[in-house]
């Protein structure tokens, strides 16, 4: 069992803490106990980080593909060696079952190895021109990146935020969530230990609004990468326009799941139930609105309720836990509100609906059905362990319901009709579509949404390209 480490910021390779700085109490969501005090950045810390990031960019933009790839591959190897330690830290500060934290480490390993390959594939192109002249298009790193990562994937989010800029030749200042700092520091440390120059990647923590205003207010920062809620994303996107910073915005979702009469209902349930309660539903691509065709509605609803009741809720470090606590006290409060509002408006509660115990932030795996469209939970991202199961008649109605909301991150469908599968792939308004599957990601696959779910992608070749700009060079 790993001890929780002492906390710091990492600026210019130095561990920065103390010195009268404000602090934030990091809490174990399974017990409510304080794990450690996190130092928060003052303006002078951020100015220093900016100055160093500018230096880091000048160093790293000139690095070779081999150098970038070696760092990413080296960090991947170190994360494999440190898997247990990193996973334990992530579970201690975020609450998810240890098995999920271990997977997160391996997601980073896969991503860093994929990005290492991409370092060699930043191909430009030569345009067709008369013999005596030459025109080329090259890809160059965009510059220092400010990256803000949330707490739901304490290792995976920082891995995405750090990996892409490093593969592209940028420098990066990471502000990961104050609730889960040690995981982010662990990912950064693997990169530094693998030989990344200390100026290239740094980690700060602070009062989020202070940090984002300070960093985005600086012309040194050339790109914003944010994962979090749509509300905060819109605010940050506005700040980024002032200095014309490029943006990758990975925002909220409200995952529709269409289950048709011709679907393999057992398989849909076997995948959807663990998919819903993974990470206590605190996942932007979580399956949330189950849009079920009439003939299989009761079977699907009852199967879901049984699946919810069978979840093993407990400390993420305990054997057999399938669902840990929610990550912070804001989440059970929000879920209580969503459920009360839905029931008030006529929804039926099939399972769960309340907190568990008075220690930590545990919540019962919950199922609401026959939920009216005007319930808040039908319109706002719940980000918690609640499935909404509603009956529908026709394919047209089901697609209309799936596309009703301004969100467009992940959508899922279960049907054995091949023609329908193609119609759905084309008509669902989402950045990622899973058909007879909830696996919608992979290191090589662009991850991102449309509409209010944001723009730009992480992962895939798109993740690296998002940290680059084109330059056209015309020689006479
Ligand atoms: P929140 O919206 O205040 O924060 C979400 C994330 O954004 C946090 O990591 C926070 O540190 C960061 N943040 C907030 N204000 C910021 C600012 N001004 N500058 C920079 N970063 C800022 O609320 P929360 O209670 O932490 O999370 C609630 C909601 O956020 C959820 O309901 C969900 O919709 C969304 N969320 C989405 C994701 C995702 O993966 N897309 C992850 C976490 C939270």
Short mmCIF file of C-alpha atoms and ligand atoms in Angstrom, two decimals:
data_model
loop_
_atom_site.label_atom_id
_atom_site.label_comp_id
_atom_site.label_asym_id
_atom_site.label_seq_id
_atom_site.Cartn_x
_atom_site.Cartn_y
_atom_site.Cartn_z
CA UNK A 1 0.00 0.00 0.00
CA UNK A 2 1.52 3.32 -1.13
CA UNK A 3 1.65 6.27 1.25
CA UNK A 4 0.17 9.48 -0.05
CA UNK A 5 3.08 11.79 -0.95
CA UNK A 6 3.70 15.34 0.26
CA UNK A 7 2.55 17.90 -2.30
CA UNK A 8 4.19 20.70 -4.22
CA UNK A 9 4.11 22.56 -7.51
CA UNK A 10 6.81 21.83 -10.07
CA UNK A 11 8.22 25.02 -11.56
CA UNK A 12 11.47 24.95 -13.53
CA UNK A 13 12.02 21.44 -12.23
CA UNK A 14 11.91 22.60 -8.62
CA UNK A 15 9.45 21.43 -6.02
CA UNK A 16 7.73 24.58 -4.82
CA UNK A 17 5.74 24.68 -1.57
CA UNK A 18 5.51 26.52 1.75
CA UNK A 19 6.72 30.11 1.85
CA UNK A 20 3.45 31.37 3.30
CA UNK A 21 1.47 30.30 0.22
CA UNK A 22 -2.23 29.54 0.59
CA UNK A 23 -3.04 25.85 0.74
CA UNK A 24 -5.85 23.50 -0.30
CA UNK A 25 -6.78 20.46 1.74
CA UNK A 26 -6.74 17.25 -0.34
CA UNK A 27 -9.26 14.77 1.00
CA UNK A 28 -9.78 11.02 0.58
CA UNK A 29 -13.38 10.85 -0.72
CA UNK A 30 -13.85 7.37 0.77
CA UNK A 31 -13.12 8.48 4.33
CA UNK A 32 -13.32 12.27 4.37
CA UNK A 33 -9.84 12.34 5.91
CA UNK A 34 -7.25 14.90 4.91
CA UNK A 35 -4.46 13.39 2.83
CA UNK A 36 -2.19 16.43 2.53
CA UNK A 37 -2.06 20.20 2.08
CA UNK A 38 -1.50 21.44 -1.45
CA UNK A 39 0.34 24.74 -1.97
CA UNK A 40 -1.47 27.21 -4.24
CA UNK A 41 0.26 29.50 -6.70
CA UNK A 42 0.65 33.20 -6.12
CA UNK A 43 0.97 35.57 -9.08
CA UNK A 44 4.78 35.48 -8.79
CA UNK A 45 4.77 31.66 -9.15
CA UNK A 46 2.70 31.91 -12.31
CA UNK A 47 4.95 34.63 -13.75
CA UNK A 48 7.94 32.41 -13.11
CA UNK A 49 6.23 29.43 -14.72
CA UNK A 50 5.41 31.56 -17.79
CA UNK A 51 8.97 32.77 -18.14
CA UNK A 52 10.26 29.21 -17.86
CA UNK A 53 7.63 27.94 -20.34
CA UNK A 54 8.89 30.45 -22.91
CA UNK A 55 12.45 29.13 -22.41
CA UNK A 56 11.14 25.57 -22.52
CA UNK A 57 9.46 26.21 -25.86
CA UNK A 58 12.68 27.58 -27.36
CA UNK A 59 14.48 24.42 -26.20
CA UNK A 60 11.84 21.85 -27.19
CA UNK A 61 10.75 23.29 -30.54
CA UNK A 62 14.29 22.47 -31.78
CA UNK A 63 14.25 18.92 -30.41
CA UNK A 64 14.33 16.04 -32.88
CA UNK A 65 11.57 13.50 -33.36
CA UNK A 66 13.90 10.93 -31.76
CA UNK A 67 14.35 13.06 -28.63
CA UNK A 68 10.61 13.64 -28.21
CA UNK A 69 9.80 9.99 -28.81
CA UNK A 70 12.49 8.81 -26.39
CA UNK A 71 11.02 10.93 -23.59
CA UNK A 72 7.49 9.69 -24.22
CA UNK A 73 8.54 6.06 -24.48
CA UNK A 74 10.76 6.39 -21.40
CA UNK A 75 7.89 7.89 -19.41
CA UNK A 76 5.62 5.07 -20.59
CA UNK A 77 8.14 2.50 -19.32
CA UNK A 78 8.41 4.27 -15.97
CA UNK A 79 4.64 4.41 -15.60
CA UNK A 80 4.48 0.65 -16.15
CA UNK A 81 7.09 0.20 -13.39
CA UNK A 82 5.20 2.62 -11.14
CA UNK A 83 1.72 1.37 -12.04
CA UNK A 84 0.79 0.18 -8.57
CA UNK A 85 2.05 3.30 -6.82
CA UNK A 86 0.33 5.65 -9.29
CA UNK A 87 -2.92 3.67 -9.19
CA UNK A 88 -2.98 3.68 -5.38
CA UNK A 89 -2.44 7.45 -5.26
CA UNK A 90 -5.21 8.04 -7.81
CA UNK A 91 -7.66 5.91 -5.82
CA UNK A 92 -6.72 7.56 -2.54
CA UNK A 93 -7.39 11.06 -3.84
CA UNK A 94 -10.22 10.36 -6.31
CA UNK A 95 -11.98 7.29 -4.94
CA UNK A 96 -12.36 5.06 -8.01
CA UNK A 97 -11.71 1.33 -7.68
CA UNK A 98 -8.04 0.41 -7.89
CA UNK A 99 -8.68 -1.67 -11.02
CA UNK A 100 -9.95 1.46 -12.81
CA UNK A 101 -6.89 3.44 -11.67
CA UNK A 102 -4.59 0.71 -13.00
CA UNK A 103 -6.36 0.94 -16.37
CA UNK A 104 -5.82 4.69 -16.33
CA UNK A 105 -2.08 4.20 -15.94
CA UNK A 106 -2.12 1.85 -18.92
CA UNK A 107 -4.18 4.33 -20.96
CA UNK A 108 -1.36 6.83 -20.46
CA UNK A 109 1.21 4.21 -21.41
CA UNK A 110 -0.67 3.45 -24.63
CA UNK A 111 -1.11 7.13 -25.42
CA UNK A 112 2.52 8.07 -24.81
CA UNK A 113 3.71 5.18 -26.98
CA UNK A 114 1.29 6.17 -29.74
CA UNK A 115 2.35 9.82 -29.54
CA UNK A 116 5.99 8.71 -29.63
CA UNK A 117 5.26 7.22 -33.06
CA UNK A 118 3.44 10.38 -34.14
CA UNK A 119 6.57 12.44 -33.42
CA UNK A 120 8.01 10.93 -36.62
CA UNK A 121 4.90 11.50 -38.69
CA UNK A 122 4.58 15.29 -38.62
CA UNK A 123 4.76 15.26 -42.38
CA UNK A 124 4.46 18.48 -44.28
CA UNK A 125 3.86 18.63 -48.02
CA UNK A 126 5.37 20.12 -51.12
CA UNK A 127 3.04 21.93 -53.48
CA UNK A 128 3.11 21.63 -57.28
CA UNK A 129 5.03 24.67 -58.53
CA UNK A 130 7.16 25.61 -61.55
CA UNK A 131 10.66 24.07 -61.52
CA UNK A 132 12.45 27.26 -60.47
CA UNK A 133 10.36 27.79 -57.32
CA UNK A 134 9.35 25.74 -54.29
CA UNK A 135 6.37 25.91 -51.95
CA UNK A 136 6.10 23.78 -48.85
CA UNK A 137 3.69 23.45 -45.98
CA UNK A 138 5.23 22.54 -42.65
CA UNK A 139 3.78 21.76 -39.25
CA UNK A 140 5.30 23.65 -36.35
CA UNK A 141 4.57 23.50 -32.60
CA UNK A 142 2.05 26.15 -31.61
CA UNK A 143 4.01 27.39 -28.58
CA UNK A 144 3.57 27.24 -24.79
CA UNK A 145 0.31 25.56 -23.83
CA UNK A 146 -1.83 26.23 -20.72
CA UNK A 147 -3.62 22.99 -19.87
CA UNK A 148 -6.39 22.57 -17.31
CA UNK A 149 -7.32 19.02 -16.34
CA UNK A 150 -10.20 17.90 -14.11
CA UNK A 151 -10.32 15.37 -11.28
CA UNK A 152 -12.36 12.54 -12.83
CA UNK A 153 -9.40 10.87 -14.56
CA UNK A 154 -6.62 12.04 -12.24
CA UNK A 155 -3.92 10.24 -14.27
CA UNK A 156 -5.49 10.06 -17.73
CA UNK A 157 -6.40 13.73 -18.03
CA UNK A 158 -2.89 14.98 -17.15
CA UNK A 159 -1.46 12.33 -19.50
CA UNK A 160 -3.47 13.75 -22.39
CA UNK A 161 -2.68 17.34 -21.44
CA UNK A 162 1.08 16.70 -21.22
CA UNK A 163 1.58 14.07 -23.93
CA UNK A 164 0.28 15.99 -26.93
CA UNK A 165 2.24 19.24 -26.45
CA UNK A 166 5.41 17.29 -25.74
CA UNK A 167 4.99 15.20 -28.91
CA UNK A 168 4.38 18.39 -30.89
CA UNK A 169 7.45 20.23 -29.56
CA UNK A 170 5.62 22.68 -27.29
CA UNK A 171 6.12 23.53 -23.65
CA UNK A 172 3.22 23.17 -21.23
CA UNK A 173 2.02 24.54 -17.92
CA UNK A 174 -0.41 22.05 -16.41
CA UNK A 175 -2.96 23.00 -13.81
CA UNK A 176 -4.62 19.80 -12.87
CA UNK A 177 -7.52 19.71 -10.44
CA UNK A 178 -6.60 20.70 -6.90
CA UNK A 179 -8.59 17.67 -5.64
CA UNK A 180 -6.24 15.18 -7.36
CA UNK A 181 -2.78 16.75 -7.54
CA UNK A 182 -0.51 13.83 -6.66
CA UNK A 183 -1.60 11.77 -9.67
CA UNK A 184 -0.79 14.65 -12.02
CA UNK A 185 2.58 15.17 -10.32
CA UNK A 186 3.29 11.45 -10.76
CA UNK A 187 2.69 11.62 -14.51
CA UNK A 188 4.84 14.74 -14.84
CA UNK A 189 7.62 13.14 -12.77
CA UNK A 190 7.70 10.14 -15.11
CA UNK A 191 8.33 12.51 -18.03
CA UNK A 192 11.02 14.45 -16.17
CA UNK A 193 12.70 11.22 -15.06
CA UNK A 194 12.64 10.06 -18.68
CA UNK A 195 14.77 13.06 -19.64
CA UNK A 196 12.30 15.83 -20.46
CA UNK A 197 14.09 19.17 -19.96
CA UNK A 198 12.74 20.75 -16.77
CA UNK A 199 11.64 23.90 -18.57
CA UNK A 200 9.31 22.02 -20.94
CA UNK A 201 6.59 20.82 -18.56
CA UNK A 202 5.59 22.33 -15.23
CA UNK A 203 2.71 21.85 -12.80
CA UNK A 204 0.97 24.60 -10.87
CA UNK A 205 -2.09 24.54 -8.65
CA UNK A 206 -4.16 27.42 -7.41
CA UNK A 207 -7.49 29.13 -7.29
CA UNK A 208 -8.72 28.01 -10.74
CA UNK A 209 -10.08 31.36 -11.87
CA UNK A 210 -6.92 33.19 -10.76
CA UNK A 211 -4.65 30.74 -12.54
CA UNK A 212 -6.59 30.65 -15.79
CA UNK A 213 -6.95 34.44 -15.97
CA UNK A 214 -3.24 34.89 -15.26
CA UNK A 215 -2.00 32.32 -17.76
CA UNK A 216 -4.44 33.15 -20.55
CA UNK A 217 -3.80 36.85 -19.93
CA UNK A 218 -0.19 36.32 -20.96
CA UNK A 219 0.81 36.53 -24.63
CA UNK A 220 3.41 33.83 -23.89
CA UNK A 221 0.62 31.22 -23.85
CA UNK A 222 -0.34 30.26 -27.41
CA UNK A 223 -2.88 27.55 -26.70
CA UNK A 224 -5.50 26.60 -24.13
CA UNK A 225 -6.44 22.98 -23.58
CA UNK A 226 -9.34 22.47 -21.18
CA UNK A 227 -11.37 19.52 -20.00
CA UNK A 228 -14.33 20.22 -17.72
CA UNK A 229 -17.84 21.59 -17.69
CA UNK A 230 -19.38 23.49 -20.60
CA UNK A 231 -19.99 26.51 -18.35
CA UNK A 232 -16.34 26.85 -17.39
CA UNK A 233 -15.27 25.96 -20.93
CA UNK A 234 -17.26 28.83 -22.41
CA UNK A 235 -15.77 31.20 -19.85
CA UNK A 236 -12.22 30.08 -20.66
CA UNK A 237 -12.85 30.20 -24.41
CA UNK A 238 -13.88 33.85 -23.97
CA UNK A 239 -10.68 34.58 -22.04
CA UNK A 240 -8.63 32.89 -24.77
CA UNK A 241 -10.00 35.16 -27.50
CA UNK A 242 -8.23 38.16 -25.94
CA UNK A 243 -4.80 36.81 -26.92
CA UNK A 244 -6.13 34.75 -29.87
CA UNK A 245 -4.99 31.54 -28.20
CA UNK A 246 -5.96 28.36 -29.98
CA UNK A 247 -8.23 26.08 -28.03
CA UNK A 248 -9.03 22.42 -27.48
CA UNK A 249 -12.21 22.19 -25.42
CA UNK A 250 -13.33 18.83 -24.08
CA UNK A 251 -16.56 19.71 -22.29
CA UNK A 252 -19.71 18.15 -20.91
CA UNK A 253 -21.87 15.41 -22.38
CA UNK A 254 -25.22 13.72 -21.81
CA UNK A 255 -24.61 10.34 -23.48
CA UNK A 256 -27.74 8.99 -25.19
CA UNK A 257 -27.99 5.20 -25.56
CA UNK A 258 -30.55 3.97 -28.10
CA UNK A 259 -31.72 0.42 -27.45
CA UNK A 260 -33.87 -0.97 -30.29
CA UNK A 261 -36.33 -3.87 -30.24
CA UNK A 262 -33.92 -5.95 -32.32
CA UNK A 263 -30.97 -5.44 -29.94
CA UNK A 264 -29.22 -8.11 -27.94
CA UNK A 265 -30.65 -6.79 -24.66
CA UNK A 266 -28.53 -9.04 -22.41
CA UNK A 267 -25.36 -7.82 -24.07
CA UNK A 268 -26.55 -4.21 -23.96
CA UNK A 269 -27.18 -4.56 -20.21
CA UNK A 270 -23.93 -6.40 -19.54
CA UNK A 271 -22.08 -3.47 -21.08
CA UNK A 272 -24.28 -0.53 -20.12
CA UNK A 273 -24.61 -1.21 -16.38
CA UNK A 274 -20.87 -1.27 -15.62
CA UNK A 275 -20.45 1.52 -18.19
CA UNK A 276 -22.90 3.70 -16.27
CA UNK A 277 -21.43 3.08 -12.81
CA UNK A 278 -17.78 3.23 -13.90
CA UNK A 279 -16.11 5.98 -11.93
CA UNK A 280 -19.48 6.58 -10.23
CA UNK A 281 -20.82 8.03 -13.49
CA UNK A 282 -18.32 10.91 -13.30
CA UNK A 283 -17.27 10.44 -16.90
CA UNK A 284 -17.93 12.87 -19.72
CA UNK A 285 -18.81 9.99 -22.09
CA UNK A 286 -20.90 8.18 -19.49
CA UNK A 287 -24.03 6.50 -20.90
CA UNK A 288 -26.81 8.53 -19.31
CA UNK A 289 -30.11 8.74 -21.22
CA UNK A 290 -31.27 5.24 -22.14
CA UNK A 291 -33.72 5.69 -24.99
CA UNK A 292 -35.39 2.30 -25.20
CA UNK A 293 -37.84 1.03 -27.79
CA UNK A 294 -41.22 -0.02 -26.36
CA UNK A 295 -41.05 -3.78 -26.86
CA UNK A 296 -37.85 -4.21 -24.87
CA UNK A 297 -38.38 -1.34 -22.43
CA UNK A 298 -39.55 -3.36 -19.41
CA UNK A 299 -36.92 -6.05 -19.87
CA UNK A 300 -34.16 -3.46 -20.20
CA UNK A 301 -35.41 -1.31 -17.29
CA UNK A 302 -35.78 -4.28 -14.93
CA UNK A 303 -32.39 -5.66 -15.93
CA UNK A 304 -30.81 -2.27 -15.30
CA UNK A 305 -32.40 -1.97 -11.86
CA UNK A 306 -31.12 -5.43 -10.95
CA UNK A 307 -27.65 -4.50 -12.24
CA UNK A 308 -27.67 -1.32 -10.16
CA UNK A 309 -28.60 -3.23 -7.02
CA UNK A 310 -25.79 -5.71 -7.65
CA UNK A 311 -23.06 -3.07 -7.65
CA UNK A 312 -20.53 -3.49 -4.88
CA UNK A 313 -20.10 0.00 -3.45
CA UNK A 314 -17.10 0.59 -1.19
CA UNK A 315 -13.63 2.02 -0.73
CA UNK A 316 -11.80 1.86 -4.03
CA UNK A 317 -8.87 0.17 -2.29
CA UNK A 318 -11.01 -2.73 -1.04
CA UNK A 319 -11.18 -6.01 -2.97
CA UNK A 320 -14.38 -6.51 -4.94
CA UNK A 321 -15.45 -2.85 -5.04
CA UNK A 322 -17.13 -2.09 -8.35
CA UNK A 323 -18.08 1.50 -7.51
CA UNK A 324 -16.25 3.84 -5.15
CA UNK A 325 -17.38 7.10 -3.58
CA UNK A 326 -18.09 10.23 -5.58
CA UNK A 327 -15.02 12.42 -5.88
CA UNK A 328 -16.04 15.43 -3.82
CA UNK A 329 -18.94 16.68 -1.65
CA UNK A 330 -20.39 18.73 -4.53
CA UNK A 331 -21.36 15.61 -6.47
CA UNK A 332 -23.73 13.82 -4.00
CA UNK A 333 -25.37 17.18 -3.34
CA UNK A 334 -25.94 17.67 -7.06
CA UNK A 335 -27.28 14.13 -7.53
CA UNK A 336 -29.66 14.54 -4.58
CA UNK A 337 -31.01 17.69 -6.25
CA UNK A 338 -31.36 16.06 -9.68
CA UNK A 339 -33.23 13.05 -8.29
CA UNK A 340 -35.54 15.09 -6.06
CA UNK A 341 -36.40 17.38 -8.97
CA UNK A 342 -37.09 14.45 -11.34
CA UNK A 343 -39.29 12.60 -8.82
CA UNK A 344 -41.08 15.84 -8.06
CA UNK A 345 -41.90 16.16 -11.77
CA UNK A 346 -43.25 12.61 -11.99
CA UNK A 347 -40.24 10.36 -12.63
CA UNK A 348 -40.12 6.95 -10.97
CA UNK A 349 -37.15 5.81 -8.91
CA UNK A 350 -36.25 2.19 -9.68
CA UNK A 351 -33.09 1.94 -7.59
CA UNK A 352 -30.91 4.03 -5.31
CA UNK A 353 -31.68 7.68 -4.77
CA UNK A 354 -29.73 8.44 -1.64
CA UNK A 355 -26.31 8.72 -0.08
CA UNK A 356 -24.75 5.81 1.74
CA UNK A 357 -23.49 6.32 5.30
CA UNK A 358 -22.08 9.51 6.67
CA UNK A 359 -18.42 8.94 5.96
CA UNK A 360 -17.02 9.93 2.58
CA UNK A 361 -19.15 10.74 -0.46
CA UNK A 362 -20.84 7.42 -1.26
CA UNK A 363 -24.04 7.33 -3.29
CA UNK A 364 -26.34 4.48 -4.23
CA UNK A 365 -26.25 3.30 -7.86
CA UNK A 366 -29.51 4.82 -9.06
CA UNK A 367 -32.05 4.31 -11.84
CA UNK A 368 -34.80 6.74 -12.80
CA UNK A 369 -37.43 5.80 -15.37
CA UNK A 370 -40.34 7.50 -17.12
CA UNK A 371 -38.56 10.80 -16.56
CA UNK A 372 -40.32 13.84 -18.07
CA UNK A 373 -38.34 15.94 -20.53
CA UNK A 374 -38.59 19.03 -18.35
CA UNK A 375 -36.74 17.40 -15.43
CA UNK A 376 -33.36 19.05 -14.91
CA UNK A 377 -31.56 15.72 -15.21
CA UNK A 378 -32.92 15.33 -18.76
CA UNK A 379 -31.20 18.55 -19.76
CA UNK A 380 -28.09 19.01 -17.62
CA UNK A 381 -25.14 16.66 -17.33
CA UNK A 382 -25.73 14.68 -14.11
CA UNK A 383 -22.11 13.47 -13.75
CA UNK A 384 -23.09 10.83 -11.23
CA UNK A 385 -24.34 7.26 -10.78
CA UNK A 386 -27.83 7.75 -12.21
CA UNK A 387 -29.25 6.04 -15.29
CA UNK A 388 -32.34 7.50 -16.96
CA UNK A 389 -34.44 4.87 -18.75
CA UNK A 390 -37.32 6.09 -20.91
CA UNK A 391 -39.55 4.32 -23.50
CA UNK A 392 -39.89 5.48 -27.12
CA UNK A 393 -41.81 4.21 -30.13
CA UNK A 394 -40.00 4.84 -33.43
CA UNK A 395 -36.46 5.18 -34.69
CA UNK A 396 -37.19 8.79 -35.71
CA UNK A 397 -38.36 9.70 -32.22
CA UNK A 398 -35.34 8.00 -30.67
CA UNK A 399 -32.87 9.84 -32.89
CA UNK A 400 -34.69 13.12 -32.24
CA UNK A 401 -34.41 12.54 -28.48
CA UNK A 402 -30.72 11.64 -28.78
CA UNK A 403 -30.03 14.88 -30.68
CA UNK A 404 -32.37 17.07 -28.60
CA UNK A 405 -29.73 18.46 -26.27
CA UNK A 406 -26.98 20.94 -27.11
CA UNK A 407 -24.39 18.35 -26.07
CA UNK A 408 -22.71 16.08 -28.63
CA UNK A 409 -19.90 14.09 -27.06
CA UNK A 410 -20.58 10.33 -27.07
CA UNK A 411 -23.69 8.49 -28.31
CA UNK A 412 -24.37 4.77 -28.24
CA UNK A 413 -26.81 2.46 -29.99
CA UNK A 414 -27.79 -1.18 -29.71
CA UNK A 415 -29.38 -2.78 -32.77
CA UNK A 416 -28.78 -5.81 -34.97
CA UNK A 417 -30.11 -4.10 -38.13
CA UNK A 418 -27.10 -3.24 -40.28
CA UNK A 419 -28.90 -0.58 -42.33
CA UNK A 420 -30.08 1.07 -39.14
CA UNK A 421 -26.54 0.98 -37.76
CA UNK A 422 -25.42 3.00 -40.80
CA UNK A 423 -28.27 5.50 -40.44
CA UNK A 424 -27.38 5.98 -36.79
CA UNK A 425 -23.69 6.42 -37.51
CA UNK A 426 -24.65 9.18 -39.88
CA UNK A 427 -27.48 10.86 -37.96
CA UNK A 428 -26.33 10.89 -34.33
CA UNK A 429 -24.87 14.30 -33.49
CA UNK A 430 -21.79 13.29 -31.51
CA UNK A 431 -18.02 13.31 -31.75
CA UNK A 432 -17.92 9.59 -30.90
CA UNK A 433 -20.49 6.89 -31.65
CA UNK A 434 -20.49 3.38 -30.22
CA UNK A 435 -22.63 0.81 -32.03
CA UNK A 436 -23.19 -2.39 -30.06
CA UNK A 437 -20.22 -1.28 -27.99
CA UNK A 438 -19.30 1.15 -25.26
CA UNK A 439 -15.64 1.19 -26.28
CA UNK A 440 -15.39 4.53 -28.01
CA UNK A 441 -11.78 5.49 -27.42
CA UNK A 442 -8.22 4.37 -27.96
CA UNK A 443 -4.84 6.06 -28.17
CA UNK A 444 -5.18 6.22 -31.97
CA UNK A 445 -8.75 7.54 -32.03
CA UNK A 446 -9.74 11.22 -31.80
CA UNK A 447 -11.57 11.95 -28.56
CA UNK A 448 -13.77 15.04 -28.56
CA UNK A 449 -17.22 16.41 -29.14
CA UNK A 450 -19.41 18.69 -31.20
CA UNK A 451 -21.96 21.37 -30.26
CA UNK A 452 -21.64 22.40 -26.59
CA UNK A 453 -19.39 19.43 -25.90
CA UNK A 454 -16.53 21.43 -27.32
CA UNK A 455 -14.17 21.39 -30.24
CA UNK A 456 -10.83 19.88 -31.16
CA UNK A 457 -9.71 16.41 -30.18
CA UNK A 458 -7.32 14.72 -27.84
CA UNK A 459 -5.68 11.37 -28.66
CA UNK A 460 -5.17 10.13 -32.20
CA UNK A 461 -3.12 12.01 -34.76
CA UNK A 462 -5.55 14.88 -34.17
CA UNK A 463 -4.33 15.25 -30.57
CA UNK A 464 -0.81 16.12 -31.70
CA UNK A 465 -1.91 18.21 -34.67
CA UNK A 466 -4.02 20.28 -32.25
CA UNK A 467 -0.76 21.48 -30.69
CA UNK A 468 0.71 22.49 -34.05
CA UNK A 469 0.21 25.22 -36.62
CA UNK A 470 0.89 25.19 -40.34
CA UNK A 471 3.38 27.46 -42.00
CA UNK A 472 3.41 27.78 -45.79
CA UNK A 473 6.84 28.68 -47.17
CA UNK A 474 7.07 29.95 -50.77
CA UNK A 475 10.54 30.21 -52.33
CA UNK A 476 10.98 32.10 -55.59
P1 LIG B 1 -16.42 22.98 -12.22
O1 LIG B 1 -17.19 23.12 -13.45
O2 LIG B 1 -16.21 24.21 -11.40
O3 LIG B 1 -14.97 22.39 -12.50
C1 LIG B 1 -14.69 21.46 -13.50
C2 LIG B 1 -13.18 21.48 -13.71
O4 LIG B 1 -12.79 22.75 -14.20
C3 LIG B 1 -12.40 21.32 -12.40
O5 LIG B 1 -11.28 20.52 -12.67
C4 LIG B 1 -11.96 22.73 -12.02
O6 LIG B 1 -10.73 22.75 -11.33
C5 LIG B 1 -11.83 23.39 -13.36
N1 LIG B 1 -12.13 24.81 -13.32
C6 LIG B 1 -13.21 25.40 -12.77
N2 LIG B 1 -13.16 26.73 -12.95
C7 LIG B 1 -12.03 26.97 -13.64
C8 LIG B 1 -11.40 28.15 -14.14
N3 LIG B 1 -11.97 29.36 -14.00
N4 LIG B 1 -10.23 28.03 -14.78
C9 LIG B 1 -9.65 26.82 -14.95
N5 LIG B 1 -10.19 25.68 -14.53
C10 LIG B 1 -11.36 25.75 -13.88
O7 LIG B 1 -17.12 22.00 -11.26
P2 LIG B 1 -16.83 20.62 -10.58
O8 LIG B 1 -17.72 20.59 -9.41
O9 LIG B 1 -15.39 20.34 -10.34
O10 LIG B 1 -17.38 19.63 -11.68
C11 LIG B 1 -18.76 19.74 -11.98
C12 LIG B 1 -19.04 19.60 -13.41
O11 LIG B 1 -17.91 19.68 -14.24
C13 LIG B 1 -19.60 18.23 -13.67
O12 LIG B 1 -20.97 18.24 -13.45
C14 LIG B 1 -19.27 18.00 -15.09
O13 LIG B 1 -20.31 18.53 -15.89
C15 LIG B 1 -18.04 18.80 -15.33
N6 LIG B 1 -16.81 17.99 -15.45
C16 LIG B 1 -16.55 17.50 -16.67
C17 LIG B 1 -15.43 16.72 -16.86
C18 LIG B 1 -15.11 16.15 -18.20
O14 LIG B 1 -14.41 15.17 -18.28
N7 LIG B 1 -15.57 16.76 -19.29
C19 LIG B 1 -14.60 16.45 -15.77
C20 LIG B 1 -14.91 16.98 -14.52
C21 LIG B 1 -16.02 17.77 -14.38
#
